[in-house]
Short mmCIF file of C-alpha atoms in Angstrom, two decimals:
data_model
loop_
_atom_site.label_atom_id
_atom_site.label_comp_id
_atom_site.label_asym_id
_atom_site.label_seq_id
_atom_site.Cartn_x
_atom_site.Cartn_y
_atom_site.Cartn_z
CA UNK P 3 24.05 45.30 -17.50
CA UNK P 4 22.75 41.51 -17.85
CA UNK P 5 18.91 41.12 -17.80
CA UNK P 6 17.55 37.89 -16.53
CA UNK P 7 14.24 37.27 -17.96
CA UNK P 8 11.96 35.00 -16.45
CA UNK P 9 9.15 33.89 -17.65
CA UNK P 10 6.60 30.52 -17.49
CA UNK P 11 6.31 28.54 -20.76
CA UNK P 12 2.29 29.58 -20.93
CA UNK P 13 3.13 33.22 -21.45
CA UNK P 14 5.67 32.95 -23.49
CA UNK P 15 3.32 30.51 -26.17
CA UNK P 16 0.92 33.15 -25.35
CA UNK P 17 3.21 35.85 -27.00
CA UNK P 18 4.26 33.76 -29.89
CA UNK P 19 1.21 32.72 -30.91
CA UNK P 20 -0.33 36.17 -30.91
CA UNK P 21 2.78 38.38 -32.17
CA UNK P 22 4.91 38.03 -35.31
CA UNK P 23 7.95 35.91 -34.15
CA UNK P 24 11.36 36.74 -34.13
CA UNK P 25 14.28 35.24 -33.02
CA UNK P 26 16.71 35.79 -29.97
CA UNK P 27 20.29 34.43 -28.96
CA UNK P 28 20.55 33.84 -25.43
CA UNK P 29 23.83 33.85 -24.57
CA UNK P 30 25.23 33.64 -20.23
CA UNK P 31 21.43 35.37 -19.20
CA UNK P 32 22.29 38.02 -21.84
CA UNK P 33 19.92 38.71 -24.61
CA UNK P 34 21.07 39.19 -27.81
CA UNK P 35 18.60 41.22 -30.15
CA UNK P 36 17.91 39.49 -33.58
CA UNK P 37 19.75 40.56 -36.61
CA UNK P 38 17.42 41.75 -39.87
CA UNK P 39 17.78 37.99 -41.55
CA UNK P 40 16.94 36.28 -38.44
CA UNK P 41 12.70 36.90 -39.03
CA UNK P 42 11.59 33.57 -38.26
CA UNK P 43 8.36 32.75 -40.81
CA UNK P 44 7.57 29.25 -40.72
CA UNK P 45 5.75 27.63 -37.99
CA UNK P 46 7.19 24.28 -37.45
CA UNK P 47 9.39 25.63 -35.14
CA UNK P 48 6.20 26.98 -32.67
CA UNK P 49 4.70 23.31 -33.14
CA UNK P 50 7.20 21.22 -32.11
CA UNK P 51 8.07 23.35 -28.93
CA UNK P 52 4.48 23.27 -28.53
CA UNK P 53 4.47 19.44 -28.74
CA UNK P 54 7.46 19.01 -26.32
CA UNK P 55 6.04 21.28 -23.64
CA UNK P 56 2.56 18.89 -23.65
CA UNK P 57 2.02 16.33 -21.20
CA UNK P 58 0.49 12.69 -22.16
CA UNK P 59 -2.91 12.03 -21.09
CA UNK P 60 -2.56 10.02 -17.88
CA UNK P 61 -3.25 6.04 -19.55
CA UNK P 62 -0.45 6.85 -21.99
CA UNK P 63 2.18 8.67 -19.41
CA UNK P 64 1.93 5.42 -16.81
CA UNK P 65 2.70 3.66 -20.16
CA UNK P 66 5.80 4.93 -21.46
CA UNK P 67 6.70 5.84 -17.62
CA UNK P 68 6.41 1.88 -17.38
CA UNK P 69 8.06 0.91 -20.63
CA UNK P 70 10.82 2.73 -19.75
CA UNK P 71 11.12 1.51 -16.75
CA UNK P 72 11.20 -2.40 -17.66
CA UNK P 73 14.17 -0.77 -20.31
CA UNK P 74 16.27 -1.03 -16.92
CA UNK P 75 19.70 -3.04 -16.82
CA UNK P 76 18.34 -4.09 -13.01
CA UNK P 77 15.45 -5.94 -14.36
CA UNK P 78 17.97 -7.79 -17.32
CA UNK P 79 17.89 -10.96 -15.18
CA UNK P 80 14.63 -10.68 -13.21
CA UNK P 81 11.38 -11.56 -13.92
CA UNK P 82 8.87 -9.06 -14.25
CA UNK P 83 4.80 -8.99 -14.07
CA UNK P 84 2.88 -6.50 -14.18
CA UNK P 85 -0.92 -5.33 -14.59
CA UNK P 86 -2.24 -1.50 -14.18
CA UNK P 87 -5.62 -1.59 -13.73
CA UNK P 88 -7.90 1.86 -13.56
CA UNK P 89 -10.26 2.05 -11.45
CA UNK P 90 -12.67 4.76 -12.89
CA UNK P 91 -12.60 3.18 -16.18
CA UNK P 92 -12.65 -0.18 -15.31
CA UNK P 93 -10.01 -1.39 -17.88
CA UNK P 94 -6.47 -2.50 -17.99
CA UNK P 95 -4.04 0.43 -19.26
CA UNK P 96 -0.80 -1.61 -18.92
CA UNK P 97 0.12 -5.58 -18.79
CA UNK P 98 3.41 -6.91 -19.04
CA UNK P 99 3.78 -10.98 -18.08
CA UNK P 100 0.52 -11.00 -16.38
CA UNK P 101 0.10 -14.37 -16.63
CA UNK P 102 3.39 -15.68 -15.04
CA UNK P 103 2.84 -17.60 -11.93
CA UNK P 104 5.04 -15.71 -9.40
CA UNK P 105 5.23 -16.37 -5.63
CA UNK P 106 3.79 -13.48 -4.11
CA UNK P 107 5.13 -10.63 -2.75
CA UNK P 108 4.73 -7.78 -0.02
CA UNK P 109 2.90 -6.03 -2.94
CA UNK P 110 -0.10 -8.43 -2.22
CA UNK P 111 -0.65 -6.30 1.05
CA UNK P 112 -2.66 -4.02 -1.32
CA UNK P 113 -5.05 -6.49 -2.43
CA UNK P 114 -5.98 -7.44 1.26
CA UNK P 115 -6.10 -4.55 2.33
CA UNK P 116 -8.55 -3.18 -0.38
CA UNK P 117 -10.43 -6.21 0.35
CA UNK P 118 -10.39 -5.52 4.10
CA UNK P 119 -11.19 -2.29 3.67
CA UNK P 120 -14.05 -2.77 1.19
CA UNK P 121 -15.82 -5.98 2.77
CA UNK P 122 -14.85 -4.91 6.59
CA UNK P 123 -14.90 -1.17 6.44
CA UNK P 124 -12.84 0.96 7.84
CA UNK P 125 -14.13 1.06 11.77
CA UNK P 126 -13.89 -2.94 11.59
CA UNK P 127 -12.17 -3.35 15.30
CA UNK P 128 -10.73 -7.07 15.58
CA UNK P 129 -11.66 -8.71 19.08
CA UNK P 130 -10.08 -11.29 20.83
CA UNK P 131 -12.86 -12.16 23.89
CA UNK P 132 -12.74 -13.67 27.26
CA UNK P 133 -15.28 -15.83 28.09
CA UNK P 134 -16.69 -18.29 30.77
CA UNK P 135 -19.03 -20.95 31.56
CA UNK P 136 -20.33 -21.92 35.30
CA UNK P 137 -20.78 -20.26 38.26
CA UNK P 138 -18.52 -17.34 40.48
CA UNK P 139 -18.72 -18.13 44.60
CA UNK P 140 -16.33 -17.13 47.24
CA UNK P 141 -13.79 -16.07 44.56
CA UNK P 142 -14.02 -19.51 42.66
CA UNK P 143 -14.99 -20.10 38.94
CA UNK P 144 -16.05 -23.32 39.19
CA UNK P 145 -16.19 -23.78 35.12
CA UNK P 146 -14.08 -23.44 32.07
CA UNK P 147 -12.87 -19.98 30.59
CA UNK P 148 -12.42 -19.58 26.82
CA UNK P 149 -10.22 -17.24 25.21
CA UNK P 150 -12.14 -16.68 21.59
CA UNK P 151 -9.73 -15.38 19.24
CA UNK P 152 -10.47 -13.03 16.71
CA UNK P 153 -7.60 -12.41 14.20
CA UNK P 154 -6.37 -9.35 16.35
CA UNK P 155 -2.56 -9.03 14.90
CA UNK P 156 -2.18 -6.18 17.38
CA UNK P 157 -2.75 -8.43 20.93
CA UNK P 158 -0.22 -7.88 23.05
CA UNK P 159 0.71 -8.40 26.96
CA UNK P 160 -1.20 -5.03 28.07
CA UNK P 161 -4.36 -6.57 26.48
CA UNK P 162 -3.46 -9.87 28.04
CA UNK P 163 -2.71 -7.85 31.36
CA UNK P 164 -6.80 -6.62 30.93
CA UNK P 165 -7.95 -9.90 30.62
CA UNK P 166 -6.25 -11.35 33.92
CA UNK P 167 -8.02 -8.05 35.78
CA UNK P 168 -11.14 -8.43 34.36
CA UNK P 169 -11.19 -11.94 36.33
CA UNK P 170 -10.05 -10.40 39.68
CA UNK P 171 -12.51 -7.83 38.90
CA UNK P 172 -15.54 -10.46 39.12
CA UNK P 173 -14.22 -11.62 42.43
CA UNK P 174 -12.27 -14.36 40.87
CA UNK P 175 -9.06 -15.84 41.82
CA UNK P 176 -9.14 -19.71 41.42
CA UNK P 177 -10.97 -21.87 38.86
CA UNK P 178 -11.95 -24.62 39.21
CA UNK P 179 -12.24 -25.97 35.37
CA UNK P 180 -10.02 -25.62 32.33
CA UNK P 181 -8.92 -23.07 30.15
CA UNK P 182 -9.57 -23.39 26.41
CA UNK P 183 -7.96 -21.43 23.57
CA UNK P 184 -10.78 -20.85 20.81
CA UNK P 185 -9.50 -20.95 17.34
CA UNK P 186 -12.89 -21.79 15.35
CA UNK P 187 -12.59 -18.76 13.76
CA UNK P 188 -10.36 -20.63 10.79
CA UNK P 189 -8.77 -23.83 10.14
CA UNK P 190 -5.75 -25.32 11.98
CA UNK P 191 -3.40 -24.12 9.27
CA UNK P 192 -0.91 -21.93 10.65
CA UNK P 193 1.34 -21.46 7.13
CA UNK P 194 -0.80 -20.78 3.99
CA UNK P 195 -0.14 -23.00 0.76
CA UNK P 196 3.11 -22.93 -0.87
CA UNK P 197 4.96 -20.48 1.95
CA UNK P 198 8.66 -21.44 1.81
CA UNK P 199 9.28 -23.59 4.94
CA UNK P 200 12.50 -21.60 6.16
CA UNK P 201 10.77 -17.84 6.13
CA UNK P 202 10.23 -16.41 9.20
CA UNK P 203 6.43 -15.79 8.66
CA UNK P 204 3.89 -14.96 11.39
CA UNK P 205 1.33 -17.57 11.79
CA UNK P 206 -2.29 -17.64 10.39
CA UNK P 207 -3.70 -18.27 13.93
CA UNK P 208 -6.94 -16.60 15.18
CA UNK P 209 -5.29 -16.27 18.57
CA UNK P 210 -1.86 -14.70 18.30
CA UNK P 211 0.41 -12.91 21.03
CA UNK P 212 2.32 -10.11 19.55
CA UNK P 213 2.22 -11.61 16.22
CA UNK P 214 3.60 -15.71 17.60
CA UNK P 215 1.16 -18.59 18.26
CA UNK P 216 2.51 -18.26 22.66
CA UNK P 217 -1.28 -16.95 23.53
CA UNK P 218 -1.70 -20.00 26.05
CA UNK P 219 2.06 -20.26 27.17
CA UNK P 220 1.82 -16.27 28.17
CA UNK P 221 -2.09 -16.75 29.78
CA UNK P 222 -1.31 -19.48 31.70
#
């Protein structure tokens, strides 16, 4: 009858190390007992199965894992920069074309939103506010209303919807004044430096409607 033996690699360097050693023939899940001359006496065998079976301390395995990546046929005509920094130690365990200026990719999400996360928090709520100057009588607003924007990427027409009813909510439905869109928040660049012209990139507006510079156009 064939025996399958199972058994983790931890037991069975257990039982090697702390019984004489003899060899076996595996053969199909059979096991084939050891002839006389097959006493195994020297070591070097136990050490280097030993030495496959370890795993790299973690600096060295995101190393060769990296190495070997870059080895790739994909990456042959591409070019390639990369920097591993730890966190815990503070240092740099891997660096490969570091230096190369490279336009940036989606990867530089990370870095904003560690930053985000670091000098915002993690309850940070983005507002975009409705605001008004002048006086409410007999339903008129006779003043100006400012929409302050906020960098909200997430304003959409059912937060647009809650601004028109807070208005009819105060009793108002006519003013008398103008309506301002407030971008102070930032400058009036909508496209940061060195975007390429024919992307289709949201803008960098502090007043956005579902991620396109329409706020006014849907408002009004």
């Amino acid at each position: 009858m064939k025996k399958i033996i199972y058994m983790t690699m931890s037991f069975i360097m257990a039982t090697l190390m702390a019984m004489p050693v003899q060899a076996q023939d595996v053969i199909e899940g059979e096991v084939v007992e050891p002839q006389d001359d097959t006493e195994v006496t020297d070591s070097t065998m136990l050490d280097s199965l030993a030495a496959d079976t370890l795993k790299l301390p973690w600096p060295e395995s995101v190393q060769v894992g990296i190495g070997k990546l870059l080895e790739s046929k994909m990456f042959e005509t591409s070019q390639v920069g990369i920097m591993v920094w730890d966190m815990d130690a503070d240092s740099c365990i891997y660096k490969h074309n570091e230096r190369q200026l490279m336009r940036p990719a989606s990867t530089m999400k990370l870095l904003t939103a560690i930053t985000a996360l670091d000098k915002l928090g993690g309850s940070y709520q983005f507002k975009t506010q409705l605001k008004y100057t002048g006086t409410i009588e007999d339903g008129v607003l006779t003043g100006d209303v400012y929409c302050v924007g906020g960098m909200d990427p997430r304003f959409n027409s059912d937060d647009l919807t809650a601004f028109v009813n807070s208005l009819k909510d105060m009793g108002v439905d006519t003013i008398r004044g103008n309506v301002y869109a407030d971008r102070s928040m930032k400058d009036a660049a909508l496209l940061g430096e060195g975007w390429c012209w024919d992307d289709d990139n949201p803008v960098l507006s502090p007043l956005v409607f579902s991620r396109k510079d329409i706020f006014m156009d849907r408002f009004l």
